[in-house]
Every structure is written in C-alpha cells, then in structure tokens.
XYZ file of C-alpha atoms in Angstrom:
548
model
C 0.000 0.000 0.000
C 1.487 3.383 -0.933
C 1.981 6.070 1.778
C -0.280 9.111 1.695
C 1.051 12.145 -0.073
C 2.487 14.818 2.200
C 2.379 18.549 1.947
C 5.391 19.605 -0.215
C 6.641 22.012 2.457
C 6.437 19.373 5.183
C 8.076 16.799 2.850
C 10.933 19.199 2.155
C 11.321 19.847 5.906
C 11.338 16.117 6.603
C 14.043 15.515 4.062
C 16.222 18.179 5.621
C 15.711 17.168 9.282
C 15.021 13.474 8.756
C 12.358 13.851 11.625
C 8.522 13.764 11.469
C 6.343 15.759 13.957
C 2.714 14.737 14.460
C -0.203 16.482 16.236
C -2.693 14.693 18.558
C -4.728 13.537 15.564
C -1.610 11.946 13.963
C -1.239 14.536 11.241
C 2.260 15.835 10.339
C 3.041 19.373 11.566
C 6.066 21.652 11.630
C 8.682 21.502 14.364
C 7.610 24.896 15.763
C 3.944 23.870 15.850
C 4.935 20.668 17.618
C 6.972 22.564 20.240
C 4.029 24.925 20.912
C 1.667 21.958 21.284
C 3.941 20.319 23.824
C 4.326 23.565 25.734
C 0.525 23.993 25.961
C 0.162 20.432 27.218
C 2.747 20.937 29.953
C 1.072 24.174 30.991
C -2.366 22.459 31.214
C -0.897 19.597 33.249
C 0.759 22.000 35.716
C -2.524 23.909 36.046
C -4.523 20.711 36.695
C -1.946 19.520 39.240
C -2.068 22.855 41.054
C -5.900 22.794 41.118
C -5.893 19.237 42.442
C -3.379 20.176 45.135
C -5.464 23.191 46.204
C -8.651 21.069 46.288
C -6.936 18.382 48.340
C -5.560 20.942 50.788
C -9.024 22.530 51.105
C -10.666 19.157 51.679
C -8.018 18.323 54.304
C -8.584 21.660 56.059
C -12.348 21.159 56.054
C -11.945 17.608 57.316
C -9.721 18.777 60.133
C -11.781 21.881 60.827
C -13.920 21.681 63.967
C -17.624 22.122 63.149
C -18.876 24.632 65.698
C -22.482 23.672 64.917
C -22.275 19.889 64.910
C -24.916 19.567 67.664
C -27.227 22.130 66.067
C -28.330 20.211 62.979
C -28.822 16.742 61.552
C -31.422 14.000 61.301
C -33.183 12.909 64.471
C -33.622 9.209 65.255
C -37.065 7.787 64.477
C -39.557 8.856 67.101
C -40.603 5.773 69.028
C -41.672 7.808 72.041
C -38.274 7.210 73.617
C -38.499 10.306 75.803
C -40.499 13.387 76.626
C -39.294 16.895 77.440
C -40.853 20.129 78.632
C -40.264 21.802 75.256
C -43.028 24.182 74.212
C -43.907 23.798 70.557
C -45.297 26.964 68.962
C -48.049 27.420 66.412
C -46.505 29.760 63.843
C -49.736 31.770 63.660
C -48.824 33.144 67.115
C -45.516 34.560 65.846
C -45.470 38.252 64.992
C -43.287 41.364 65.220
C -44.252 41.992 68.842
C -42.349 38.839 69.796
C -39.057 40.069 68.335
C -36.089 38.644 70.199
C -37.925 35.615 71.588
C -36.592 32.120 70.949
C -39.264 29.687 69.733
C -39.412 26.000 68.808
C -41.601 24.995 65.866
C -42.189 21.797 63.924
C -42.888 22.690 60.310
C -42.650 21.477 56.743
C -40.044 22.839 54.376
C -42.073 24.225 51.494
C -39.089 25.745 49.671
C -35.421 26.511 50.311
C -33.085 28.869 48.456
C -29.331 29.155 48.929
C -27.582 32.537 48.633
C -23.876 31.927 48.185
C -22.280 29.445 50.554
C -23.147 31.234 53.761
C -26.907 31.816 53.671
C -30.118 29.887 53.037
C -33.727 31.069 53.006
C -36.696 28.790 53.787
C -40.442 28.987 53.499
C -41.813 26.951 56.401
C -45.438 25.787 56.392
C -47.879 24.807 59.104
C -51.457 24.179 57.931
C -52.643 27.283 56.082
C -49.814 29.459 57.414
C -46.297 30.085 56.120
C -43.305 31.940 57.570
C -39.817 32.725 56.296
C -36.773 31.158 57.916
C -33.190 32.288 57.390
C -29.815 30.854 58.405
C -26.450 32.651 58.039
C -22.986 31.234 58.714
C -20.942 33.242 61.234
C -18.214 30.681 62.084
C -19.030 31.108 65.770
C -22.303 29.256 66.334
C -23.510 28.667 62.750
C -20.984 26.895 60.541
C -20.772 26.650 56.756
C -21.325 22.910 57.172
C -24.662 23.629 58.867
C -25.724 25.969 56.071
C -24.687 23.354 53.501
C -26.818 20.775 55.322
C -29.803 23.140 55.290
C -29.479 23.640 51.535
C -29.741 19.874 51.064
C -32.972 19.378 53.029
C -35.638 18.092 50.614
C -38.860 20.061 50.104
C -41.793 18.724 52.160
C -39.480 17.274 54.815
C -40.634 17.864 58.396
C -38.097 19.747 60.496
C -37.790 20.805 64.118
C -36.522 24.380 64.287
C -35.299 26.479 67.184
C -35.058 30.097 66.105
C -35.108 33.699 67.226
C -38.022 35.859 66.089
C -36.753 38.870 64.130
C -38.309 41.659 62.103
C -37.506 41.352 58.384
C -35.852 44.280 56.603
C -38.835 44.312 54.235
C -42.306 42.789 54.534
C -42.243 39.121 53.466
C -45.081 39.211 50.954
C -44.582 35.586 49.868
C -45.629 34.267 53.310
C -48.878 34.592 55.264
C -46.826 35.817 58.251
C -45.176 38.860 56.691
C -44.115 40.944 59.701
C -41.722 38.433 61.269
C -39.220 35.754 60.282
C -37.212 33.046 62.024
C -33.449 33.360 62.440
C -32.534 29.676 62.672
C -30.305 28.565 65.524
C -30.983 24.817 65.397
C -32.616 22.636 62.756
C -33.161 18.877 62.792
C -34.970 16.685 60.270
C -37.850 14.744 61.844
C -39.134 13.070 58.674
C -37.182 13.179 55.426
C -38.584 13.122 51.891
C -36.450 10.739 49.831
C -38.600 10.392 46.691
C -39.262 12.705 43.796
C -42.467 14.673 44.354
C -45.176 14.456 41.693
C -45.409 18.251 41.703
C -44.251 21.186 43.768
C -46.519 22.874 46.293
C -45.768 26.197 44.618
C -47.178 24.884 41.319
C -50.165 23.373 43.129
C -51.121 26.675 44.805
C -50.610 28.996 41.838
C -53.596 31.287 41.046
C -55.524 30.383 37.915
C -54.999 33.894 36.524
C -51.201 33.480 36.532
C -51.405 31.042 33.596
C -52.872 33.801 31.447
C -49.840 35.969 32.227
C -47.248 33.224 31.658
C -48.197 30.208 29.540
C -44.867 28.508 30.398
C -45.834 27.976 34.042
C -46.346 24.390 35.130
C -50.014 23.567 35.650
C -51.050 20.666 37.906
C -54.224 19.126 36.450
C -57.029 17.722 38.587
C -56.330 14.045 37.837
C -52.668 14.452 38.843
C -53.790 16.092 42.071
C -56.258 13.323 42.863
C -53.754 10.583 42.010
C -51.369 12.194 44.520
C -54.059 13.373 46.918
C -52.021 13.354 50.139
C -49.455 15.710 48.619
C -52.215 17.825 47.088
C -54.023 18.117 50.408
C -50.945 19.793 51.897
C -51.508 23.010 49.967
C -52.658 25.991 51.996
C -55.656 26.247 49.658
C -56.798 22.702 50.399
C -56.261 23.147 54.118
C -58.577 26.154 53.920
C -61.162 24.304 51.782
C -61.445 21.447 54.251
C -61.541 23.768 57.235
C -64.578 25.294 55.509
C -66.039 21.836 54.966
C -65.547 21.050 58.645
C -67.129 24.388 59.495
C -70.290 23.596 57.509
C -70.785 20.453 59.618
C -70.022 22.359 62.817
C -72.501 25.131 62.018
C -75.142 22.613 60.902
C -74.827 20.858 64.267
C -74.671 24.093 66.245
C -77.859 25.478 64.766
C -79.935 22.305 65.042
C -78.794 21.299 68.532
C -79.621 24.790 69.804
C -83.138 24.230 68.473
C -83.662 20.918 70.205
C -82.658 18.470 67.461
C -81.134 15.074 68.257
C -78.289 13.604 66.220
C -78.976 10.061 65.004
C -76.983 7.394 63.148
C -78.931 5.261 60.702
C -77.849 2.018 58.941
C -75.918 2.190 55.692
C -76.340 -1.536 54.990
C -79.958 -2.252 54.112
C -81.785 -5.369 52.987
C -83.514 -3.940 49.923
C -83.277 -1.107 47.403
C -85.937 0.579 49.448
C -86.502 3.814 47.539
C -86.968 2.163 44.197
C -84.864 2.540 41.101
C -81.645 0.762 40.177
C -79.089 3.300 41.383
C -77.966 1.289 44.418
C -74.801 -0.662 45.151
C -75.305 -4.358 45.837
C -72.833 -6.013 48.214
C -72.368 -9.562 49.475
C -73.793 -10.018 52.937
C -72.994 -13.493 54.292
C -75.335 -15.838 52.393
C -77.493 -13.111 50.910
C -77.188 -9.624 49.407
C -77.367 -6.189 50.960
C -77.448 -2.659 49.516
C -75.671 0.550 50.419
C -78.204 3.149 51.527
C -79.092 5.867 49.040
C -80.092 8.157 51.902
C -81.224 7.983 55.538
C -84.680 9.122 54.425
C -86.830 6.193 55.550
C -84.997 5.833 58.867
C -85.307 9.539 59.628
C -89.051 9.237 59.216
C -89.204 6.119 61.342
C -87.464 8.100 64.116
C -90.154 10.748 63.840
C -92.742 7.975 64.180
C -90.786 6.949 67.305
C -91.510 10.444 68.728
C -87.936 11.747 68.500
C -89.506 14.967 67.223
C -86.465 16.598 65.589
C -83.530 14.631 64.223
C -80.463 15.133 62.055
C -77.594 13.066 60.709
C -74.228 13.668 59.040
C -73.237 10.491 57.212
C -72.161 9.032 53.843
C -74.668 8.506 51.054
C -74.159 6.082 48.158
C -75.532 6.507 44.622
C -74.758 3.987 41.883
C -75.271 6.538 39.128
C -72.934 6.601 36.141
C -72.868 10.393 36.185
C -69.500 11.860 35.201
C -70.287 15.516 35.817
C -68.742 18.359 37.792
C -71.244 17.891 40.637
C -71.994 14.155 40.972
C -70.204 11.493 43.008
C -71.013 7.900 43.879
C -70.312 8.567 47.563
C -70.798 11.873 49.333
C -71.577 13.247 52.778
C -75.228 13.975 53.445
C -76.436 16.500 56.006
C -80.000 15.393 56.695
C -82.701 16.700 59.006
C -86.305 15.756 59.721
C -88.834 17.235 62.132
C -92.467 16.984 63.128
C -94.567 20.123 62.624
C -97.870 21.304 64.006
C -99.893 22.758 61.132
C -97.926 23.401 57.936
C -94.743 22.079 56.346
C -93.574 25.676 55.937
C -92.727 25.489 59.655
C -89.921 23.131 58.616
C -89.065 25.109 55.509
C -88.531 28.204 57.669
C -86.135 26.287 59.944
C -84.113 25.155 56.915
C -84.001 28.698 55.526
C -82.809 30.047 58.886
C -80.251 27.225 59.038
C -78.691 28.293 55.752
C -78.639 31.971 56.667
C -76.877 30.965 59.898
C -74.327 28.771 58.089
C -73.636 31.211 55.258
C -73.324 34.188 57.573
C -70.981 32.453 59.997
C -68.832 31.050 57.203
C -68.254 34.591 55.957
C -67.472 36.070 59.382
C -65.781 33.254 61.305
C -63.799 31.849 58.384
C -62.894 34.993 56.455
C -59.164 34.145 56.596
C -59.691 30.744 54.980
C -61.964 32.229 52.328
C -59.295 34.768 51.368
C -56.662 32.020 51.085
C -58.906 30.020 48.742
C -59.796 33.102 46.731
C -56.116 33.706 45.917
C -56.041 30.471 43.911
C -59.664 29.988 42.834
C -60.888 33.496 42.180
C -64.641 33.856 42.778
C -67.230 36.510 43.514
C -68.251 36.982 47.144
C -71.366 34.997 47.985
C -74.525 37.125 48.260
C -77.641 36.184 50.231
C -80.605 37.924 51.809
C -81.340 38.095 55.565
C -84.783 36.680 54.774
C -84.452 33.936 52.185
C -86.074 34.444 48.805
C -88.749 31.772 48.297
C -90.246 31.384 44.824
C -93.094 29.072 43.777
C -91.932 26.591 41.150
C -94.477 28.103 38.764
C -92.792 31.508 39.169
C -89.401 30.022 38.306
C -90.823 28.425 35.153
C -92.428 31.752 34.242
C -89.088 33.579 34.593
C -87.433 31.037 32.310
C -90.204 31.209 29.721
C -90.075 35.013 29.684
C -86.318 34.782 29.100
C -86.888 32.561 26.078
C -86.316 29.154 27.672
C -89.220 26.804 27.088
C -89.955 24.672 30.159
C -93.215 22.795 30.704
C -95.406 23.603 33.691
C -94.905 20.120 35.205
C -91.408 19.497 33.838
C -88.361 19.119 36.090
C -85.509 21.573 35.617
C -82.381 20.442 33.798
C -78.957 21.439 35.158
C -78.627 24.051 32.412
C -82.038 25.537 33.246
C -81.217 25.537 36.969
C -78.082 27.571 36.271
C -79.870 29.958 33.950
C -82.652 30.499 36.482
C -79.990 31.175 39.110
C -78.558 33.871 36.856
C -82.008 35.436 36.382
C -82.656 35.377 40.126
C -79.260 36.972 40.839
C -79.942 39.770 38.371
C -83.434 40.452 39.725
C -83.086 39.792 43.469
C -79.294 40.112 44.064
C -78.916 36.800 45.866
C -76.963 33.604 45.214
C -79.249 31.637 47.565
C -82.947 31.020 47.103
C -85.684 28.382 47.430
C -88.083 26.926 44.871
C -91.276 25.631 46.511
C -94.132 23.437 45.240
C -92.410 21.129 42.736
C -94.459 18.984 40.339
C -95.526 15.774 42.091
C -94.459 13.556 39.180
C -90.761 14.407 39.616
C -90.627 13.689 43.360
C -90.250 10.417 45.371
C -93.278 8.294 46.319
C -93.283 9.445 49.969
C -93.780 13.131 48.995
C -97.058 14.717 50.150
C -99.177 16.024 47.222
C -100.460 19.596 47.415
C -104.236 19.234 47.992
C -104.932 22.716 46.595
C -102.817 22.476 43.439
C -103.317 19.183 41.549
C -100.124 17.977 39.943
C -97.910 19.764 42.471
C -96.480 18.744 45.842
C -95.412 20.086 49.207
C -91.771 19.881 48.217
C -88.870 22.269 47.733
C -85.269 22.605 46.548
C -82.587 25.032 47.751
C -80.090 26.580 45.318
C -76.612 28.088 45.645
C -75.213 29.956 42.648
C -77.903 28.372 40.460
C -77.325 24.736 41.461
C -79.454 22.527 43.718
C -77.912 21.693 47.097
C -80.953 20.544 49.099
C -84.047 18.574 48.245
C -86.879 18.183 50.717
C -90.593 17.900 51.262
C -93.465 17.095 53.574
C -93.579 13.290 53.840
C -96.674 11.150 53.771
C -97.324 10.018 57.360
C -100.524 8.024 56.738
C -99.827 4.296 56.217
C -102.725 3.683 53.793
C -101.941 6.698 51.635
C -98.242 5.816 51.696
C -99.059 2.324 50.489
C -101.182 3.729 47.687
C -98.423 6.085 46.553
C -95.796 3.308 46.677
C -97.983 1.107 44.484
C -98.409 3.938 41.970
C -94.604 4.115 41.743
C -94.492 0.318 41.219
C -92.469 -0.267 44.377
C -92.454 -3.783 45.803
C -94.183 -3.260 49.162
C -92.326 -6.159 50.728
C -89.091 -4.187 50.463
C -90.446 -1.297 52.549
C -92.856 -3.091 54.879
C -91.066 -2.116 58.141
C -91.168 1.501 56.973
C -94.910 1.395 56.232
C -95.588 -0.466 59.494
C -94.008 2.415 61.434
C -96.845 4.676 60.311
C -99.557 2.120 61.076
C -98.962 2.780 64.786
C -99.364 6.534 64.356
C -96.940 9.270 63.290
C -97.116 13.087 63.355
C -96.989 15.169 60.168
C -93.346 15.873 59.356
C -90.951 17.215 56.742
C -87.239 17.593 56.190
C -84.450 17.679 53.663
C -81.054 16.390 52.628
C -78.018 18.547 51.859
C -74.948 17.526 49.868
C -71.961 18.708 51.917
C -69.361 18.709 49.130
C -71.754 20.483 46.785
C -72.372 23.272 49.313
C -68.631 23.830 49.739
C -67.981 23.690 45.987
C -70.657 26.265 45.197
C -70.031 28.596 48.126
C -66.332 28.805 47.166
C -66.845 28.718 43.398
C -64.485 25.733 42.987
C -66.055 24.536 39.736
C -65.723 20.796 40.449
C -67.061 18.789 43.385
C -63.895 16.682 43.478
C -62.034 19.727 44.812
C -64.295 19.772 47.870
C -64.194 16.004 48.467
C -61.357 14.639 50.593
C -60.905 11.401 48.601
C -63.561 11.580 45.858
C -65.427 8.565 44.515
C -67.010 8.653 41.091
C -67.676 6.028 38.380
C -64.018 6.177 37.314
C -62.258 6.643 40.642
C -62.040 4.227 43.551
C -58.644 5.224 44.938
C -56.603 6.482 46.696
C-alpha cells in the first residue's frame, strides 16, 4: 500500500531534518507547531496539578476543621416515644413582630429553600394554612458553613424541628402569610425526610388560575394528577382552607340544630332492599345473601319521627350507583340530613331550613374569612350574596321567569342542570342573591313518599334550595298516613315487601313531618366557586375513581 502524499513544504522539511512531527490527531506538523503543542500540554498539566493540590488541601482543612455547629443540625432518630421533654412547641400563627427577640421552637414542613452563596439559606416553612420565612447565616461562631450546607440539602416537604429567634424582616415578606416576622434559625433537625421525587411542587399546586394567562410557560397541575397524589395535594394551603370550611359547615349545621332541640342520630348504611326504588344502588355480598348501600337515611329519619324523636339530624355518607361523570356528581358523598315533626304546615320546617342556611352562610363569611381569602387567591370567585330573609319562589314563578327569558320549560317538567343555572342567573340579576328556594315542585318528579299539594293538583309540598344556580338541598313534607303511603308506593311500582317495616311504622301513628337532605361537598364547591365537586371532596369517589 502506498503512503499518503504529504504537503510539499512538510516533505521538504522532513528531508532536511530526517524527523517527522505529528499532532494529537496523527497529522504531520512543523517543528515549531509541535513545540508549541507540547508547551501547551505541559502548561495544562501544571494547572490541573495545582488545582488538584489546592482542592486536596481545602478538603483536608475542612476535614480537620472543627464544626462549631455539629450539635445544632442533623437528622433525628425515628420517634418511638423514647423520651419526653418540657419543650413548648409553637403554632406559627402566634408569631409576629411583637415577639421580636424571643426564641421559639416549631415543627414545620419545608415548602421551599433557596441558597444565597455558601453562607446563607432562606426557607419557606409551612404549618397548615400558614407560612413563615426562615433564614440561616454562617458566622463561624455558632452557625458553621457545614450547617448551612446541610440546610441547603434538606428536601422540600421534609418535616423539620426548628429552634429560632423571632426577628423583624428588613422588608415585609409578601410571599408568606406571616409577613411581619421571620425566624433566624439557631438549630434545625430533620424529623421526617422526603427521599422520593415529588409528583409536583406545592408552589405549582397553589398557583392562582390567573397566573397562567400571564405566563403560559408555568407548570399547571391538572385535577387528575392532584387526585392521584391526593395526600401531597391536600398539603396546599388552599386545600387546608377548603377542608376547614367543609368542617365548618358540619359544625354550624350541628350548632344550629342542637340549639333548636334536634337530636343527632346514626342510621344504617347496609340495608336489605333497594328501598326507595330505582336501580341506582350498590349491591354487596352479605354473608349468604345480598345487601345494599343506603341511598339516603330518608326512611330511617321518618321512622325516628314515628318513634316520637320529634327533631332529628344526621351527618353520614350517602351512596348513589349513578354513572354520572359531571362536575357535581359522586357515587359517595356526605349527606347532612334533618327531619322534624310540625304542628300545622310544612312551611314550619321550611322556615327552619331557611334560617339554618342563613346561619351557616353568615358564619362562614365572618368566622372563616381568613380561609376564604386564602382560597380566593387560587380559585378566584365573587363573594357569595344572600338575603337576611331567604327568597322563596313558587316553582311556577321560576318556570315563568325562564319562559319570559326565552327558555321553554313545561309547567310540570323538572328543571335540567342548564335551566337551573340559567334560572340562578335570572334570580341573581333580579333579586341580588346567590341563595334562594323553589317551593311546590311537580308531584311527578318527586319520590313516592312526597305529600301532594291538595290545593294544586299535579304539584307537591316539596322544595329545593339553590346556591349559585345549582341545587344543594331537596326536601318535602312526607306522607305520614300508612294507607296513603301504600297507595303512593304502588303507583310508583315499588315492591311493598321491600319497605314493609317503613310502612308499618306509620300504622302505629306518626305526626306530620318534613325535612331535607343537603350535599356537603356540593355546598362547599358552590359557596367557594371551585367549579368541580372533586375539589371539595377529601378522597372523591365517582364512576371512574375508587382510589386512593
């Protein structure tokens, strides 16, 4: 094989010197180029050796350097209740500028951390719906660089125990709910460490909806991702506030009714028959037979009235086997139910329910204003409006308003979801309220135990309550006469054998009574304008979701 041709100048040089100089790629070069290449290599090697020596000396110094903070940070052993101290653990909501100079101990989550150089680290600590800024600065006396380095490495969402001095920030900390004070960290220990990659950041999960319009590049956490990682999602300050509101609705419901002489009851959720008719019930195995999950406590509430309990209520789960994949339906939800005997007219009960809602809505706005504002930062909504005396419209009047607005609805036709919402809009425009009642529904669209209106054929003594144009309570006067109840059940083609104990309760005498059932999650969703009932359900169940 012949040798490759060389450059004439290089060939001439080779013939004169009888030596060949090659570069790193094996190509012939001049002697001067070769000398320069070697010189550059030697210079790079000396530089690398010097850098390695400096790094080794630094590492040796750091290894031999005494850490002045070694007892002030680190990971605590797993808590197995080994000991107990007199340490006072603070709620960060009690920390403010007036406590400047005090040393406090708090157990918090690390929401975010941000290093500034090698000597400083900023934290956002979270406790429930509240956040506060923490800061640590190396001073080589009590706080070492090693301690700051450790702080920088603490994973978001880890739980830490912090001892710190309360200080006033140079500027208001607008990114935290506690803006007038911050924590100058003196000790920090990890109680529970996060050692997996989080599905999303809490910052992304609490971002206001409007921010996506300003910056389309921001990371959006969709609802399915939230629900698939519900425990992490529930840690957001927004969700803490939502479920404090949900808890408050139950509290206020109980408060109001107990003050008015109601008794709380607990009815069975496993029943022997699909007692209210229809096929929307869940069948479960029950030893050698079948049972059903209760669609509501309706029949048992009435039986308690027949037992002379007078006024009863219950807060309990309700199960509906309906394949409804909408923004407001679930297969399991919490029902707030009440039932009471009345003296002369079912409007005695209707008035109690109206007063109940005014009480709940008013107290939510005053006693939970802080939580409402937190939620509003992420899910922007208009303040809820309602009247001191609840607007009550006859069903016929609602149909008339729709017809006059160009929506054709029959006189005895039930309202669709779209028509409910549109009527709510018309009511808001005319009466300036987000809460109202429709009374006297058509009898044909109500359950068999609903009392017909004797003065208006085709209508009934029944009512629905609406928030922001969507139904959140359905109720009525119930039939308390056993013979008439039997007749109505037969007209609905209900197998009497499945409800015989219920009918028998009225054969031994029962007072006239009425009541209603409220969907807890739906109330919270509509009051807060959340747009989807799954946001107001702790661990929602629908036709497509059975976990977590």
